[in-house]
mmCIF file with all atom_site columns, C-alpha atoms in Angstrom:
data_model
loop_
_atom_site.group_PDB
_atom_site.id
_atom_site.type_symbol
_atom_site.label_atom_id
_atom_site.label_alt_id
_atom_site.label_comp_id
_atom_site.label_asym_id
_atom_site.label_entity_id
_atom_site.label_seq_id
_atom_site.pdbx_PDB_ins_code
_atom_site.Cartn_x
_atom_site.Cartn_y
_atom_site.Cartn_z
_atom_site.occupancy
_atom_site.B_iso_or_equiv
_atom_site.pdbx_formal_charge
_atom_site.auth_seq_id
_atom_site.auth_comp_id
_atom_site.auth_asym_id
_atom_site.auth_atom_id
_atom_site.pdbx_PDB_model_num
ATOM 1   C CA . GLN A 1 1   ? -10.414 55.597 -72.775 1.00 86.00 ? 10  GLN A CA 1
ATOM 2   C CA . VAL A 1 2   ? -8.950  52.093 -72.927 1.00 94.00 ? 11  VAL A CA 1
ATOM 3   C CA . ARG A 1 3   ? -5.302  51.316 -72.293 1.00 97.00 ? 12  ARG A CA 1
ATOM 4   C CA . LEU A 1 4   ? -3.774  47.974 -73.167 1.00 98.00 ? 13  LEU A CA 1
ATOM 5   C CA . GLU A 1 5   ? -0.407  46.540 -72.207 1.00 98.00 ? 14  GLU A CA 1
ATOM 6   C CA . GLU A 1 6   ? 0.862   43.181 -73.420 1.00 98.00 ? 15  GLU A CA 1
ATOM 7   C CA . SER A 1 7   ? 3.440   41.039 -71.686 1.00 98.00 ? 16  SER A CA 1
ATOM 8   C CA . GLY A 1 8   ? 4.728   37.485 -71.743 1.00 98.00 ? 17  GLY A CA 1
ATOM 9   C CA . GLY A 1 9   ? 6.578   37.407 -75.038 1.00 97.00 ? 18  GLY A CA 1
ATOM 10  C CA . GLY A 1 10  ? 9.992   35.827 -75.480 1.00 97.00 ? 19  GLY A CA 1
ATOM 11  C CA . SER A 1 11  ? 11.793  32.947 -77.144 1.00 97.00 ? 20  SER A CA 1
ATOM 12  C CA . VAL A 1 12  ? 10.079  29.581 -77.490 1.00 97.00 ? 21  VAL A CA 1
ATOM 13  C CA . PRO A 1 13  ? 11.407  26.336 -78.992 1.00 97.00 ? 22  PRO A CA 1
ATOM 14  C CA . THR A 1 14  ? 9.527   24.821 -81.910 1.00 97.00 ? 23  THR A CA 1
ATOM 15  C CA . GLY A 1 15  ? 6.593   22.850 -80.593 1.00 96.00 ? 24  GLY A CA 1
ATOM 16  C CA . GLY A 1 16  ? 6.530   24.799 -77.358 1.00 97.00 ? 25  GLY A CA 1
ATOM 17  C CA . SER A 1 17  ? 3.847   26.869 -75.692 1.00 97.00 ? 26  SER A CA 1
ATOM 18  C CA . GLN A 1 18  ? 3.542   30.496 -74.689 1.00 97.00 ? 27  GLN A CA 1
ATOM 19  C CA . LYS A 1 19  ? 0.973   32.482 -72.743 1.00 98.00 ? 28  LYS A CA 1
ATOM 20  C CA . LEU A 1 20  ? 0.587   36.174 -73.395 1.00 98.00 ? 29  LEU A CA 1
ATOM 21  C CA . SER A 1 21  ? -1.189  38.624 -71.147 1.00 98.00 ? 30  SER A CA 1
ATOM 22  C CA . CYS A 1 22  ? -2.860  41.916 -71.905 1.00 98.00 ? 31  CYS A CA 1
ATOM 23  C CA . ALA A 1 23  ? -3.689  44.193 -69.001 1.00 98.00 ? 32  ALA A CA 1
ATOM 24  C CA . VAL A 1 24  ? -6.859  46.073 -69.873 1.00 97.00 ? 33  VAL A CA 1
ATOM 25  C CA . SER A 1 25  ? -7.494  49.428 -68.251 1.00 95.00 ? 34  SER A CA 1
ATOM 26  C CA . ASP A 1 26  ? -10.970 50.650 -69.169 1.00 90.00 ? 35  ASP A CA 1
ATOM 27  C CA . ASP A 1 27  ? -12.342 53.809 -67.605 1.00 83.00 ? 36  ASP A CA 1
ATOM 28  C CA . THR A 1 28  ? -15.893 52.797 -68.527 1.00 81.00 ? 37  THR A CA 1
ATOM 29  C CA . LYS A 1 29  ? -15.672 49.255 -67.099 1.00 80.00 ? 38  LYS A CA 1
ATOM 30  C CA . SER A 1 30  ? -18.044 48.230 -69.877 1.00 87.00 ? 39  SER A CA 1
ATOM 31  C CA . ARG A 1 31  ? -18.393 45.057 -71.914 1.00 92.00 ? 40  ARG A CA 1
ATOM 32  C CA . ARG A 1 32  ? -15.806 45.086 -74.699 1.00 94.00 ? 41  ARG A CA 1
ATOM 33  C CA . MET A 1 33  ? -14.840 43.367 -77.897 1.00 96.00 ? 42  MET A CA 1
ATOM 34  C CA . LEU A 1 34  ? -11.182 42.423 -77.555 1.00 97.00 ? 43  LEU A CA 1
ATOM 35  C CA . ALA A 1 35  ? -8.887  40.704 -80.012 1.00 98.00 ? 44  ALA A CA 1
ATOM 36  C CA . TRP A 1 36  ? -5.404  39.352 -80.496 1.00 98.00 ? 45  TRP A CA 1
ATOM 37  C CA . PHE A 1 37  ? -3.476  40.189 -83.650 1.00 98.00 ? 46  PHE A CA 1
ATOM 38  C CA . ARG A 1 38  ? 0.035   39.463 -84.807 1.00 98.00 ? 47  ARG A CA 1
ATOM 39  C CA . GLN A 1 39  ? 2.406   40.916 -87.345 1.00 98.00 ? 48  GLN A CA 1
ATOM 40  C CA . SER A 1 40  ? 5.482   39.298 -88.856 1.00 96.00 ? 49  SER A CA 1
ATOM 41  C CA . PRO A 1 41  ? 8.174   41.310 -90.665 1.00 91.00 ? 50  PRO A CA 1
ATOM 42  C CA . GLY A 1 42  ? 7.004   42.281 -94.131 1.00 94.00 ? 51  GLY A CA 1
ATOM 43  C CA . LYS A 1 43  ? 3.479   40.990 -93.574 1.00 96.00 ? 52  LYS A CA 1
ATOM 44  C CA . ALA A 1 44  ? 0.163   42.607 -92.837 1.00 97.00 ? 53  ALA A CA 1
ATOM 45  C CA . ARG A 1 45  ? -1.249  42.548 -89.328 1.00 97.00 ? 54  ARG A CA 1
ATOM 46  C CA . GLU A 1 46  ? -3.271  39.353 -88.932 1.00 96.00 ? 55  GLU A CA 1
ATOM 47  C CA . GLY A 1 47  ? -6.231  38.782 -86.644 1.00 96.00 ? 56  GLY A CA 1
ATOM 48  C CA . LEU A 1 48  ? -6.134  35.584 -84.568 1.00 96.00 ? 57  LEU A CA 1
ATOM 49  C CA . VAL A 1 49  ? -9.094  35.642 -82.213 1.00 97.00 ? 58  VAL A CA 1
ATOM 50  C CA . ALA A 1 50  ? -11.867 38.019 -81.210 1.00 97.00 ? 59  ALA A CA 1
ATOM 51  C CA . PHE A 1 51  ? -13.420 37.855 -77.766 1.00 97.00 ? 60  PHE A CA 1
ATOM 52  C CA . ASP A 1 52  ? -16.549 39.423 -76.324 1.00 96.00 ? 61  ASP A CA 1
ATOM 53  C CA . THR A 1 53  ? -15.921 39.988 -72.614 1.00 95.00 ? 62  THR A CA 1
ATOM 54  C CA . GLY A 1 54  ? -19.613 39.333 -71.991 1.00 94.00 ? 63  GLY A CA 1
ATOM 55  C CA . SER A 1 55  ? -19.870 36.007 -73.806 1.00 94.00 ? 64  SER A CA 1
ATOM 56  C CA . GLY A 1 56  ? -16.474 34.603 -74.764 1.00 94.00 ? 65  GLY A CA 1
ATOM 57  C CA . PRO A 1 57  ? -14.683 33.858 -78.057 1.00 93.00 ? 66  PRO A CA 1
ATOM 58  C CA . VAL A 1 58  ? -16.630 34.984 -81.111 1.00 94.00 ? 67  VAL A CA 1
ATOM 59  C CA . ALA A 1 59  ? -14.176 34.464 -83.958 1.00 93.00 ? 68  ALA A CA 1
ATOM 60  C CA . ILE A 1 60  ? -10.930 32.619 -84.580 1.00 92.00 ? 69  ILE A CA 1
ATOM 61  C CA . ALA A 1 61  ? -8.781  32.660 -87.671 1.00 92.00 ? 70  ALA A CA 1
ATOM 62  C CA . ASP A 1 62  ? -7.706  29.507 -89.462 1.00 87.00 ? 71  ASP A CA 1
ATOM 63  C CA . ALA A 1 63  ? -4.139  30.251 -88.370 1.00 81.00 ? 72  ALA A CA 1
ATOM 64  C CA . GLY A 1 64  ? -5.207  30.130 -84.756 1.00 79.00 ? 73  GLY A CA 1
ATOM 65  C CA . HIS A 1 65  ? -7.738  27.336 -84.838 1.00 81.00 ? 74  HIS A CA 1
ATOM 66  C CA . GLY A 1 66  ? -6.752  24.441 -82.621 1.00 85.00 ? 75  GLY A CA 1
ATOM 67  C CA . ARG A 1 67  ? -3.503  26.027 -81.435 1.00 93.00 ? 76  ARG A CA 1
ATOM 68  C CA . PHE A 1 68  ? -4.458  29.377 -79.938 1.00 95.00 ? 77  PHE A CA 1
ATOM 69  C CA . ARG A 1 69  ? -6.951  30.004 -77.180 1.00 95.00 ? 78  ARG A CA 1
ATOM 70  C CA . ALA A 1 70  ? -8.085  33.319 -75.740 1.00 96.00 ? 79  ALA A CA 1
ATOM 71  C CA . SER A 1 71  ? -9.513  33.862 -72.288 1.00 97.00 ? 80  SER A CA 1
ATOM 72  C CA . HIS A 1 72  ? -10.428 36.773 -70.056 1.00 96.00 ? 81  HIS A CA 1
ATOM 73  C CA . ASP A 1 73  ? -10.095 37.332 -66.326 1.00 95.00 ? 82  ASP A CA 1
ATOM 74  C CA . SER A 1 74  ? -12.895 39.781 -65.642 1.00 93.00 ? 83  SER A CA 1
ATOM 75  C CA . VAL A 1 75  ? -11.911 40.280 -62.016 1.00 93.00 ? 84  VAL A CA 1
ATOM 76  C CA . ASN A 1 76  ? -8.389  41.455 -62.785 1.00 94.00 ? 85  ASN A CA 1
ATOM 77  C CA . SER A 1 77  ? -9.150  42.765 -66.302 1.00 95.00 ? 86  SER A CA 1
ATOM 78  C CA . VAL A 1 78  ? -6.537  40.649 -68.039 1.00 97.00 ? 87  VAL A CA 1
ATOM 79  C CA . PHE A 1 79  ? -6.931  39.213 -71.523 1.00 98.00 ? 88  PHE A CA 1
ATOM 80  C CA . TYR A 1 80  ? -4.874  36.131 -72.344 1.00 98.00 ? 89  TYR A CA 1
ATOM 81  C CA . LEU A 1 81  ? -3.671  34.283 -75.421 1.00 98.00 ? 90  LEU A CA 1
ATOM 82  C CA . GLU A 1 82  ? -2.278  30.774 -75.091 1.00 97.00 ? 91  GLU A CA 1
ATOM 83  C CA . GLY A 1 83  ? -0.447  29.239 -78.001 1.00 97.00 ? 92  GLY A CA 1
ATOM 84  C CA . HIS A 1 84  ? 0.533   25.599 -78.280 1.00 96.00 ? 93  HIS A CA 1
ATOM 85  C CA . GLY A 1 85  ? 2.577   23.649 -80.804 1.00 95.00 ? 94  GLY A CA 1
ATOM 86  C CA . LEU A 1 86  ? 4.251   26.875 -81.886 1.00 96.00 ? 95  LEU A CA 1
ATOM 87  C CA . GLN A 1 87  ? 6.157   26.909 -85.161 1.00 95.00 ? 96  GLN A CA 1
ATOM 88  C CA . PRO A 1 88  ? 8.759   29.321 -86.584 1.00 95.00 ? 97  PRO A CA 1
ATOM 89  C CA . GLU A 1 89  ? 6.045   30.891 -88.724 1.00 94.00 ? 98  GLU A CA 1
ATOM 90  C CA . ASP A 1 90  ? 4.329   31.980 -85.500 1.00 96.00 ? 99  ASP A CA 1
ATOM 91  C CA . THR A 1 91  ? 7.226   34.363 -84.869 1.00 97.00 ? 100 THR A CA 1
ATOM 92  C CA . ALA A 1 92  ? 5.699   37.822 -84.762 1.00 97.00 ? 101 ALA A CA 1
ATOM 93  C CA . ILE A 1 93  ? 4.826   40.803 -82.626 1.00 98.00 ? 102 ILE A CA 1
ATOM 94  C CA . TYR A 1 94  ? 1.560   40.002 -80.884 1.00 98.00 ? 103 TYR A CA 1
ATOM 95  C CA . TYR A 1 95  ? -0.895  42.802 -80.150 1.00 98.00 ? 104 TYR A CA 1
ATOM 96  C CA . CYS A 1 96  ? -4.082  42.986 -78.163 1.00 98.00 ? 105 CYS A CA 1
ATOM 97  C CA . ALA A 1 97  ? -6.752  45.401 -79.267 1.00 98.00 ? 106 ALA A CA 1
ATOM 98  C CA . ALA A 1 98  ? -10.109 46.726 -78.117 1.00 97.00 ? 107 ALA A CA 1
ATOM 99  C CA . ALA A 1 99  ? -12.973 47.981 -80.209 1.00 96.00 ? 108 ALA A CA 1
ATOM 100 C CA . ALA A 1 100 ? -14.676 51.272 -79.415 1.00 92.00 ? 109 ALA A CA 1
ATOM 101 C CA . ASP A 1 101 ? -18.021 49.512 -79.012 1.00 89.00 ? 110 ASP A CA 1
ATOM 102 C CA . LEU A 1 102 ? -19.802 46.204 -79.612 1.00 88.00 ? 111 LEU A CA 1
ATOM 103 C CA . SER A 1 103 ? -20.984 47.035 -83.127 1.00 90.00 ? 112 SER A CA 1
ATOM 104 C CA . VAL A 1 104 ? -18.163 44.951 -84.630 1.00 91.00 ? 113 VAL A CA 1
ATOM 105 C CA . TRP A 1 105 ? -19.548 41.711 -86.033 1.00 90.00 ? 114 TRP A CA 1
ATOM 106 C CA . GLY A 1 106 ? -19.083 38.825 -88.429 1.00 90.00 ? 115 GLY A CA 1
ATOM 107 C CA . PRO A 1 107 ? -16.427 39.332 -91.101 1.00 89.00 ? 116 PRO A CA 1
ATOM 108 C CA . TYR A 1 108 ? -15.148 42.490 -89.412 1.00 94.00 ? 117 TYR A CA 1
ATOM 109 C CA . LEU A 1 109 ? -14.192 40.839 -86.117 1.00 96.00 ? 118 LEU A CA 1
ATOM 110 C CA . LEU A 1 110 ? -10.650 40.013 -87.212 1.00 96.00 ? 119 LEU A CA 1
ATOM 111 C CA . LEU A 1 111 ? -9.895  43.155 -89.200 1.00 97.00 ? 120 LEU A CA 1
ATOM 112 C CA . PRO A 1 112 ? -7.436  45.618 -87.648 1.00 98.00 ? 121 PRO A CA 1
ATOM 113 C CA . ARG A 1 113 ? -9.499  48.601 -88.779 1.00 97.00 ? 122 ARG A CA 1
ATOM 114 C CA . SER A 1 114 ? -12.370 47.460 -86.551 1.00 97.00 ? 123 SER A CA 1
ATOM 115 C CA . TYR A 1 115 ? -10.315 48.163 -83.417 1.00 98.00 ? 124 TYR A CA 1
ATOM 116 C CA . THR A 1 116 ? -9.601  51.555 -81.918 1.00 97.00 ? 125 THR A CA 1
ATOM 117 C CA . TYR A 1 117 ? -7.281  50.832 -79.012 1.00 97.00 ? 126 TYR A CA 1
ATOM 118 C CA . TRP A 1 118 ? -3.994  48.960 -79.276 1.00 98.00 ? 127 TRP A CA 1
ATOM 119 C CA . GLY A 1 119 ? -1.220  47.834 -77.019 1.00 98.00 ? 128 GLY A CA 1
ATOM 120 C CA . GLN A 1 120 ? 2.429   48.300 -77.880 1.00 98.00 ? 129 GLN A CA 1
ATOM 121 C CA . GLY A 1 121 ? 2.895   44.616 -78.722 1.00 98.00 ? 130 GLY A CA 1
ATOM 122 C CA . THR A 1 122 ? 5.081   41.839 -77.393 1.00 98.00 ? 131 THR A CA 1
ATOM 123 C CA . GLN A 1 123 ? 7.582   39.871 -79.465 1.00 98.00 ? 132 GLN A CA 1
ATOM 124 C CA . VAL A 1 124 ? 7.330   36.083 -79.689 1.00 98.00 ? 133 VAL A CA 1
ATOM 125 C CA . THR A 1 125 ? 10.199  34.285 -81.394 1.00 98.00 ? 134 THR A CA 1
ATOM 126 C CA . VAL A 1 126 ? 9.903   30.580 -82.146 1.00 97.00 ? 135 VAL A CA 1
ATOM 127 C CA . SER A 1 127 ? 13.296  29.047 -82.759 1.00 94.00 ? 136 SER A CA 1
ATOM 128 C CA . SER A 1 128 ? 13.740  26.132 -85.143 1.00 83.00 ? 137 SER A CA 1
#
């Protein structure tokens, strides 16, 4: 069983930065495929970055390239997402997710259906 809890959301001015955290509680303590997603009102959930806790980032969406960076603190089991140069279109609920195993690969890494465990999300609002 994996439990995820995001934190760090809030209001950010245009051009600002924000760092989100996801506390990962994993009974198995095993290597995991984690990811950050976001969802804006009226839009589908969008994958930003996928991260293998054993090797590092494995996929990043065009929307996140150059502005979003994921990292993982293996000692404290915290998964991070840093965003820079944020724009109003980055306003969304941000979710972290964990896959059930490491079979997720390639084009499936940023698809919501590839992930079994989800946090409750944290709202990020970028004001213009």
